[in-house]
XYZ file of C-alpha atoms in Angstrom:
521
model
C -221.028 194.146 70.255
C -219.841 197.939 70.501
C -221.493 200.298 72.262
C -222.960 203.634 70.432
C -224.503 206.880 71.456
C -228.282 205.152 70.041
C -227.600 202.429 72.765
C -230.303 202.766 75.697
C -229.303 203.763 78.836
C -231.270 202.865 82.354
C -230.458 204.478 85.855
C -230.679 201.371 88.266
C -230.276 202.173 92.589
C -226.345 201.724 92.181
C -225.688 203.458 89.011
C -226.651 203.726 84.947
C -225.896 201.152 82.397
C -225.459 201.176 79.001
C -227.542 197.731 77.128
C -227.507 196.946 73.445
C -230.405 197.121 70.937
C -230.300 193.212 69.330
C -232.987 191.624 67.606
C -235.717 194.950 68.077
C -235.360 194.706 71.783
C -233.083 196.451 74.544
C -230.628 193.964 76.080
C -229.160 194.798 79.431
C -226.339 191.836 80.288
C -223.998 191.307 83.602
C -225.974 193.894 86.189
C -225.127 193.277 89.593
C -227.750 192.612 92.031
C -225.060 191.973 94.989
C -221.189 192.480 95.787
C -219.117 189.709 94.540
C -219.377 186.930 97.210
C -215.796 186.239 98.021
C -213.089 187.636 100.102
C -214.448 188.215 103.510
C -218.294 187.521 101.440
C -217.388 184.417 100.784
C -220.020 182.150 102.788
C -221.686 184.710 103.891
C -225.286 186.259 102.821
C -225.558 188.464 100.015
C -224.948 192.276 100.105
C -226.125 195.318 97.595
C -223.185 196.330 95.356
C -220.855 199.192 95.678
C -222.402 202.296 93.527
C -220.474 203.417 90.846
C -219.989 207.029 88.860
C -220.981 207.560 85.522
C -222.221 204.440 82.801
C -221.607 200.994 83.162
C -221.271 199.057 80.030
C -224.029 196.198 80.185
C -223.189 195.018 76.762
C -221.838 191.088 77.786
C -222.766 188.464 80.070
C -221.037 189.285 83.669
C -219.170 186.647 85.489
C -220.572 183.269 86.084
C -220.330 181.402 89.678
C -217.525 179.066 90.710
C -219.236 175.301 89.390
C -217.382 171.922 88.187
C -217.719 171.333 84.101
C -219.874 168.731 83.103
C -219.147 165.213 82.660
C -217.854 164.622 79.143
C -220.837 162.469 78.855
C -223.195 165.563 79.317
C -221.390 168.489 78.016
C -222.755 166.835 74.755
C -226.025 167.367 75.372
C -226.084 170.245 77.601
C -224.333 173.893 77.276
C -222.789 175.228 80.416
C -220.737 178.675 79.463
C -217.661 179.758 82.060
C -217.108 184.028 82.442
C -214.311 184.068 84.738
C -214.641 187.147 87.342
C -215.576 187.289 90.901
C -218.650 189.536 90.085
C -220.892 186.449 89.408
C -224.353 187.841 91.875
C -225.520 189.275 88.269
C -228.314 189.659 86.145
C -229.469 190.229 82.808
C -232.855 192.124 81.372
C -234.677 191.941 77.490
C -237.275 194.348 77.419
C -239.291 195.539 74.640
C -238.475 199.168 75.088
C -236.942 200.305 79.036
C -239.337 202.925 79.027
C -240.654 203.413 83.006
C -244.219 204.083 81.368
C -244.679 200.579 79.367
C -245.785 198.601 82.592
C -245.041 195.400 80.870
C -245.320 192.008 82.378
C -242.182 190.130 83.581
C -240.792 186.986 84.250
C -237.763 185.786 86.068
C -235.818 183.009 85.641
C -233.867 180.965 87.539
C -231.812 178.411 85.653
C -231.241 174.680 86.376
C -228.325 172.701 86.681
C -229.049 170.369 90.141
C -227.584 173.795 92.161
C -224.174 173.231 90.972
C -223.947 173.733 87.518
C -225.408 176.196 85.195
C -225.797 179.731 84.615
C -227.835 182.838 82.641
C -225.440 182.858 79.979
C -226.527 179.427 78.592
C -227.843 180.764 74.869
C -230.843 178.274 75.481
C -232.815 181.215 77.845
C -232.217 184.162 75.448
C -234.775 186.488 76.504
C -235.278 188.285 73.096
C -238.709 185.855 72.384
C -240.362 186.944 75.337
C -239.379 190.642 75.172
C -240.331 190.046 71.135
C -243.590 189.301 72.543
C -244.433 192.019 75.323
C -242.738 190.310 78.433
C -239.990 191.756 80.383
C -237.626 188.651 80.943
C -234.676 188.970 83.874
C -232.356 186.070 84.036
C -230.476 185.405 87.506
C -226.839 183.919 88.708
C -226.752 182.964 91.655
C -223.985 180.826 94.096
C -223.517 177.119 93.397
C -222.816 173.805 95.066
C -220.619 174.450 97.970
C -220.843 178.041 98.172
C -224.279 178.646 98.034
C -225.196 174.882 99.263
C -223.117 173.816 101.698
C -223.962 173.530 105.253
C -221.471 174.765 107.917
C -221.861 175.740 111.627
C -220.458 178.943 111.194
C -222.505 180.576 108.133
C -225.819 180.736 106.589
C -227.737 178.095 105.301
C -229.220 178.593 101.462
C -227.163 181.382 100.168
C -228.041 180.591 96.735
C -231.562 180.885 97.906
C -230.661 184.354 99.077
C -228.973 185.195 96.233
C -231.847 184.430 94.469
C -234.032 186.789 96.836
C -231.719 189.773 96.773
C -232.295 189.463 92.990
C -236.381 189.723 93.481
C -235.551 192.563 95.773
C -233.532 193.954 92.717
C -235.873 193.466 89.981
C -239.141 194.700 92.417
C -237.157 197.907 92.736
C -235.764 198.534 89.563
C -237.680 197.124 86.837
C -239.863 200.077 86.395
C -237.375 201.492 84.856
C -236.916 198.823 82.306
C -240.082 198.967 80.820
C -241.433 196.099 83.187
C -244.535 196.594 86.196
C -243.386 195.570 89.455
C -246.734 194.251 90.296
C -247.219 191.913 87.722
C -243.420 189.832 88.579
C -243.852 186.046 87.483
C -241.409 183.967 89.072
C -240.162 180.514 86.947
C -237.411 177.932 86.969
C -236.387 174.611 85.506
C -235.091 171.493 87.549
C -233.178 173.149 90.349
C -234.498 176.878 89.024
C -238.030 175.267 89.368
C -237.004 173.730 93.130
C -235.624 177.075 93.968
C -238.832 178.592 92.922
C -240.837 176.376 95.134
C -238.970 177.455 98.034
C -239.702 181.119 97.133
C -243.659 180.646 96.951
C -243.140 179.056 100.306
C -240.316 181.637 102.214
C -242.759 184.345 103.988
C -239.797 186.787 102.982
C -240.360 186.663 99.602
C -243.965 187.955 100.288
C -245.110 190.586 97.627
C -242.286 190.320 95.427
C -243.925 188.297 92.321
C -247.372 187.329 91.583
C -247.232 184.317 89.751
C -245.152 181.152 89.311
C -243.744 178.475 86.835
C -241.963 175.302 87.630
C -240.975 173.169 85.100
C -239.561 169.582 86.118
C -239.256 170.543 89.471
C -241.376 170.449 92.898
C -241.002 172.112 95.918
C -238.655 170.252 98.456
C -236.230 170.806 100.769
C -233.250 168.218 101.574
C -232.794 166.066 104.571
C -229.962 168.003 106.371
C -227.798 165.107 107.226
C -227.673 164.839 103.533
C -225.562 168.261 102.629
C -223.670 167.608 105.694
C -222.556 164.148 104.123
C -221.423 166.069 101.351
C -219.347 168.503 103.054
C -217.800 166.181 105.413
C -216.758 164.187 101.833
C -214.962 167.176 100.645
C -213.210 168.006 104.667
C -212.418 164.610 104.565
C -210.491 165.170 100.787
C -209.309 168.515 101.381
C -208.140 167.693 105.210
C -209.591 170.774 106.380
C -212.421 171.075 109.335
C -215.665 171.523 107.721
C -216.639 174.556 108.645
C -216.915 177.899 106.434
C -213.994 179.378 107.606
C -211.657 176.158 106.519
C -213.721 175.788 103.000
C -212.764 179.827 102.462
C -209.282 179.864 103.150
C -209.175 176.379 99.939
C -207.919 177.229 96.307
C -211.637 177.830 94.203
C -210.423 175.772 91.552
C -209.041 172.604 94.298
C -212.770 173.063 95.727
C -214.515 172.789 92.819
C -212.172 169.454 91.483
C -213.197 168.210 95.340
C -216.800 168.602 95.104
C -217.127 167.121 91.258
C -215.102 164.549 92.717
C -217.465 164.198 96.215
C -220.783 164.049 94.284
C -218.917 161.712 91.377
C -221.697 158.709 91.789
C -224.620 161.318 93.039
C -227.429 161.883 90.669
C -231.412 162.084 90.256
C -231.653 158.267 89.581
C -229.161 156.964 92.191
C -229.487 159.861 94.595
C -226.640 159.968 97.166
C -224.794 162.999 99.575
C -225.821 166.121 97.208
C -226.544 169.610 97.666
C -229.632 171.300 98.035
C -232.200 173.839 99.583
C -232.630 172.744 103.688
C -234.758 173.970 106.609
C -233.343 176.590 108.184
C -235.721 178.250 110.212
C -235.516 181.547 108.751
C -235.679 181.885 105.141
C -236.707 178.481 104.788
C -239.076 177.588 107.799
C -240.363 174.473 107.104
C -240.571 172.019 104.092
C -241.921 173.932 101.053
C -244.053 171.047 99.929
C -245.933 170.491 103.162
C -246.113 174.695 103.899
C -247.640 175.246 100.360
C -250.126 172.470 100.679
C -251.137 172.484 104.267
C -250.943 176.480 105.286
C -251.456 179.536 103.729
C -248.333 180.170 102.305
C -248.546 182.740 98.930
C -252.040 181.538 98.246
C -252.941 184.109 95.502
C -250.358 183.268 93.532
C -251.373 181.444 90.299
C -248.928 177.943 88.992
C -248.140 177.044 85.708
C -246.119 173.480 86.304
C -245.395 170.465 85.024
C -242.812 167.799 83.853
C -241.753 165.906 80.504
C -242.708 162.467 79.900
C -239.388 161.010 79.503
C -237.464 163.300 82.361
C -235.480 159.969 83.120
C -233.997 159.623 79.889
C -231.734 162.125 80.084
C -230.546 160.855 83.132
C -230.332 157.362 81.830
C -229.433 157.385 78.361
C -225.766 159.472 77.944
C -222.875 156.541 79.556
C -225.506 153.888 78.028
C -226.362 153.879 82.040
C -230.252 152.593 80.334
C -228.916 149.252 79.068
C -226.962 148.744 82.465
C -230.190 149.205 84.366
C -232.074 146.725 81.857
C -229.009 144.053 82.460
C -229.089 144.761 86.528
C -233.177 143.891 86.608
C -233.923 142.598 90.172
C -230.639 144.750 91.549
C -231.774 148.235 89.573
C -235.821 147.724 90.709
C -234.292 146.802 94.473
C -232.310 149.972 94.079
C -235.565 151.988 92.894
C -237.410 150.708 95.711
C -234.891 151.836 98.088
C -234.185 155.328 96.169
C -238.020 155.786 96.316
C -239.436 154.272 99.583
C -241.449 151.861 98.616
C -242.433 148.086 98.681
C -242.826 145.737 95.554
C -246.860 146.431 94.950
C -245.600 149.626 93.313
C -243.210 147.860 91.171
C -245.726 144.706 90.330
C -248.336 147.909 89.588
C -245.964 149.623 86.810
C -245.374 145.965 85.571
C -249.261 145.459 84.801
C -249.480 149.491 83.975
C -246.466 148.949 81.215
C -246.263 144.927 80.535
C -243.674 146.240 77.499
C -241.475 148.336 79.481
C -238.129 147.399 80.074
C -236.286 147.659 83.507
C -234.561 150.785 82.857
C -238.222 152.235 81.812
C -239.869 151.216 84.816
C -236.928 152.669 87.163
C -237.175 155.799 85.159
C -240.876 155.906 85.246
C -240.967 155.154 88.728
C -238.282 157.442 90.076
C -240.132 160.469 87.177
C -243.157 159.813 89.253
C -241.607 159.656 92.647
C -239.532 162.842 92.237
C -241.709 165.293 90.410
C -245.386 163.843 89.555
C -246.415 162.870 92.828
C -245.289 166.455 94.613
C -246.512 168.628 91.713
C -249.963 166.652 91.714
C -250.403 167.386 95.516
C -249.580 171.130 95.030
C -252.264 171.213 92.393
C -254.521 169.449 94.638
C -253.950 171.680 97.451
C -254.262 174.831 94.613
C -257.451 174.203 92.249
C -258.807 176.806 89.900
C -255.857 178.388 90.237
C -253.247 175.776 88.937
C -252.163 174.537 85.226
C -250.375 171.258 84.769
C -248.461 170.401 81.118
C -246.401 167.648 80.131
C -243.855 168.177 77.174
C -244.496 164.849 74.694
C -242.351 165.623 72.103
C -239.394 163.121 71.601
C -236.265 164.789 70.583
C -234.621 163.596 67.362
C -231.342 162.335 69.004
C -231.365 158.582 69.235
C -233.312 157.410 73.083
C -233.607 160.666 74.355
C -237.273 160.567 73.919
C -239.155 163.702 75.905
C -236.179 163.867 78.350
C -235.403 166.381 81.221
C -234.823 170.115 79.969
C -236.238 169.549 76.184
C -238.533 171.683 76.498
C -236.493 175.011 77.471
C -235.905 175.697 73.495
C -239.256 175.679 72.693
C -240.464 178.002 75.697
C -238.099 181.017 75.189
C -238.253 179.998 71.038
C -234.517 179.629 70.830
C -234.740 176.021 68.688
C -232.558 177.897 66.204
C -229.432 178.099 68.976
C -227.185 175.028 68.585
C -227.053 174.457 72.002
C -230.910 173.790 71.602
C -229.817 171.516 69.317
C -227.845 169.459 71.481
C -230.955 167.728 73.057
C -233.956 168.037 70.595
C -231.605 167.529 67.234
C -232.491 168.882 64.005
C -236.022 169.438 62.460
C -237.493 170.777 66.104
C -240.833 172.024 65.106
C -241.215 175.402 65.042
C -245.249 175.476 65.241
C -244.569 173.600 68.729
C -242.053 176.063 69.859
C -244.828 178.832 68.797
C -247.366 177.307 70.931
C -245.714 176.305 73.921
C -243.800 180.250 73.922
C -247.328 181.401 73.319
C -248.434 179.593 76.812
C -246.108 181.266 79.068
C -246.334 184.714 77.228
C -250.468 184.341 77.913
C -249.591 183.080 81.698
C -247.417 185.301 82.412
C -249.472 188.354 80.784
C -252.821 187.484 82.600
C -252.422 184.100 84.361
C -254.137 182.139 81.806
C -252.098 179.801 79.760
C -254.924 178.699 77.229
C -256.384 175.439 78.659
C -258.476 174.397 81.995
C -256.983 175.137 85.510
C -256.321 171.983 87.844
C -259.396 170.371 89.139
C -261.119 166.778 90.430
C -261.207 165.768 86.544
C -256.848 166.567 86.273
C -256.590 168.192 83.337
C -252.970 168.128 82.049
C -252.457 169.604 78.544
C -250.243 167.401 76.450
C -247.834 169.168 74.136
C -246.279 166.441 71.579
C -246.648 165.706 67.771
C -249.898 167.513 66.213
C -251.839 169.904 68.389
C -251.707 170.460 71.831
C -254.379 168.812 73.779
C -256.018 167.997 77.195
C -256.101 164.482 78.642
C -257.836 163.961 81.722
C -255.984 162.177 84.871
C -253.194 160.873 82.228
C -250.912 159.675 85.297
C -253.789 158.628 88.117
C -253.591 155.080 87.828
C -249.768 155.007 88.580
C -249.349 157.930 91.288
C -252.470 155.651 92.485
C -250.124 153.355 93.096
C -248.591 155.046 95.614
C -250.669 155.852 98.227
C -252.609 152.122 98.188
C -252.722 151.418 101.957
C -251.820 154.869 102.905
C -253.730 157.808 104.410
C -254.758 160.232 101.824
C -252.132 162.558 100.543
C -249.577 160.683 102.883
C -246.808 158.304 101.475
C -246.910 154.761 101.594
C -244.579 153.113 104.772
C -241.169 153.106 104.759
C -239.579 149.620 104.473
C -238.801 148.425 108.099
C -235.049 149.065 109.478
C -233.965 145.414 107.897
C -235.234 146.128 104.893
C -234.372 149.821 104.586
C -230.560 148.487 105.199
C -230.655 145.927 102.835
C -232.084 148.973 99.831
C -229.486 150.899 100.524
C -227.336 148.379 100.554
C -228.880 147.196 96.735
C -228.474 151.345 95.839
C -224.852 151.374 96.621
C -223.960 148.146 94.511
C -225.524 150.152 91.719
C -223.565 153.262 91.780
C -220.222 151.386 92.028
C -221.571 149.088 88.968
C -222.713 152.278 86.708
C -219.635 154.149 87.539
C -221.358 157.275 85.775
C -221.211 160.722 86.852
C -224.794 162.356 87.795
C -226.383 165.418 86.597
């Protein structure tokens, strides 16, 4: 869209730029929050831009970071946008009116995509619903799989964690100006966005810079280290370069991207594997997020809307037909569950009993679901009550097995059902009175910290959002997450299986990913 003189115009620290009125709101697109990381940048921790004289057109998304396409299997279902440019450390604001006076709520998001895929620019988290509706909504880029992921002796840990901070810096000192208070700052994310967002809470250097948190399908974790090292010591060992950050800088992009799509090829949320991911760093990251935020004092004023769908495996599952080869493996895919999750067979025998219908593939799913994201997110409600909302999303798309699967949601939080890439996972006929009430949640959560139903307590409320009105079910997942900690101290896993055993799951977990051969998410 061209620019015109009626165009609003907002004076950020580096410089003014020039948005677009669309929809009844202001929309500012592709404002950088940091130089481009490359050059002599590149693996290193993020700096504030270079000013710049008179107006900068903010009119189209800016540059996206360097990340691998998805599999042909998943680009079906899920929308991933490429802006070529080296000026990918931007961000993009929908306000109501960018008048400094308005002191309107805001929300940031950070996107999903397991940290190596995804951007702002996905049409799925157009902010024009929330700004529609009195909220301020900033949407972030931020560095991806190796570059802001991988972990080198000779640069930074988490620089797509720091990315992500030098945008809250941005937005606490600059929204004013865009009609948004920087004392009322929610902070939300989705699968990775929702892990990143964990970490944040957690980091004692993002002190004071929101007030209130979402995470949606995704807890607060940090990676075994060993783990991103295996990855990067895949791609040295492809690209016959040392792996250090010096080596990786001086590779092709494109050649590093093909090498890490190729190193993470039988990775995913199911099978797990070498991947990359948030770590403990002792600085921005001090110590697990997940232990910090439920054993010390880390952010605890700060309010949490989270939850999870009820099908989150299904996306993982379902594209490749990857479900009916877990159903067909039985003994080898629960073995391979056991082993992905850490547990013995009562936990299996106990979803058997819990589901005597299921299939394999369900119980895996259901099992890994619970493992992954239930079982954290529960214990950070614990640890929070009267200050903590859980949901789960029950609404099964339209498209054939996808059920309530990972990411369904997302169209019917920022109201964007109508975009055909929200069509690519909930199909057509998405209800529009669901999409009104779910939006309607956030808005009120992120306006006054209330989304509408009964914060987290002994009872473990969880408000159900599915066909017909929302509702609250009381301890909907107890009885399996109970299944969990049976022998175990409370709030402490279950033992690990012994070092024979352990061998012999991993073992079961490798035959797997050879025998699905499909690409993770």
């Amino acid at each position: 869209m061209t620019a015109d003189r009626t165009d609003p115009v907002v004076t950020t620290p580096c410089g003014a730029v020039r948005g677009r009125r669309e929809h009844g709101v202001a929309v500012f697109r592709g404002i950088p929050y940091a130089a481009p990381p490359f050059g002599p940048r590149r693996f290193r921790p993020p700096v504030p831009p270079a000013p710049w004289d008179g107006v900068r057109d903010a009119g189209s998304f800016g540059p996206t970071a360097p990340k691998p396409p998805y599999s042909e299997i998943f680009a079906r279902y899920l929308s991933d946008p490429v802006v070529p440019g080296d000026d990918c450390l931007n961000l993009n604001v929908w306000t109501p009116e960018p008048d400094p006076g308005a002191r309107l709520p805001v929300l940031v998001w950070l996107h999903g995509g397991a940290l190596t895929r995804g951007s702002s620019a996905v049409p799925v988290y157009d902010g024009r619903g929330f700004a529609r509706d009195g909220v301020v909504l900033v949407s972030v880029n931020y560095r991806l799989g190796v570059e802001g992921y991988g972990l080198f002796p000779d640069a930074p840990a988490n620089l797509g964690l720091r990315d992500q901070l030098a945008a809250l810096h941005w937005v606490h000192e600059s929204i004013e100006a865009f009609g948004g208070d920087p004392g009322r700052i929610t902070l939300a994310g989705q699968s990775a966005g929702a892990i990143s967002v964990g970490a944040l809470i957690a980091s004692p250097r993002a002190r004071g810079l929101f007030r209130r948190a979402v995470l949606q399908s995704g807890p607060p974790e940090a990676l075994d280290r060993d783990k991103v090292r295996r990855m990067v010591r895949r791609m040295a060992a492809r690209l016959k370069v040392p792996a250090t950050a010096e080596a990786f800088a001086a590779v092709d992009r494109e050649l590093l991207l093909r090498t890490q799509a190729e190193a993470g090829r039988f990775g995913g949320p199911v099978l797990g594997g070498p991947a990359f991911g948030i770590v403990v760093d002792g600085d921005l990251v001090p110590r697990d997020p997940l232990q910090a935020l439920v054993e010390g004092d880390a952010a605890r004023d700060a309010g949490l809307l989270m939850g999870w769908t009820r099908d989150e495996y299904r996306l993982w599952l379902v594209p490749g037909g990857l479900m009916e080869h877990v159903d067909r493996l039985g003994p080898v895919a629960l073995a391979g569950a056991m082993a992905r999750c850490r547990c013995g067979h009562e936990v299996v025998r106990g979803y058997r009993a819990l589901h005597p219908g299921a299939g394999t593939a369900e119980i895996v799913g259901q099992m890994v679901t619970d493992h992954l994201l239930r079982r954290p997110l529960h214990r950070l409600a614990d640890a929070r009550p009267g200050s903590s909302y859980v949901y789960e999303f029950a609404w099964p798309s339209r498209l054939p097995g996808l059920g309530a699967c990972h990411g369904l949601e997302l169209g019917f939080v920022f109201d964007t059902g109508d975009a055909p890439e929200s069509r690519r996972l909930a199909g057509e006929g998405a209800p529009q009175e669901l999409a009104d009430v779910l939006h309607a949640a956030w808005v009120r959560f992120v306006t006054d910290g209330d989304p509408g139903w009964q914060p987290w307590d002994g009872t473990h409320p969880v408000r159900v959002f599915g066909d017909g009105p929302p509702h609250t079910v009381h301890g909907p997942r107890d009885a399996e997450l109970a299944l969990w900690t049976a022998g175990a101290a409370p709030g402490q896993s279950p033992p690990a299986p012994d070092g024979s055993r352990a061998a012999e799951l991993r073992a079961t977990v490798r035959r797997l990913r050879r025998l699905s051969g499909v690409r993770g998410r």
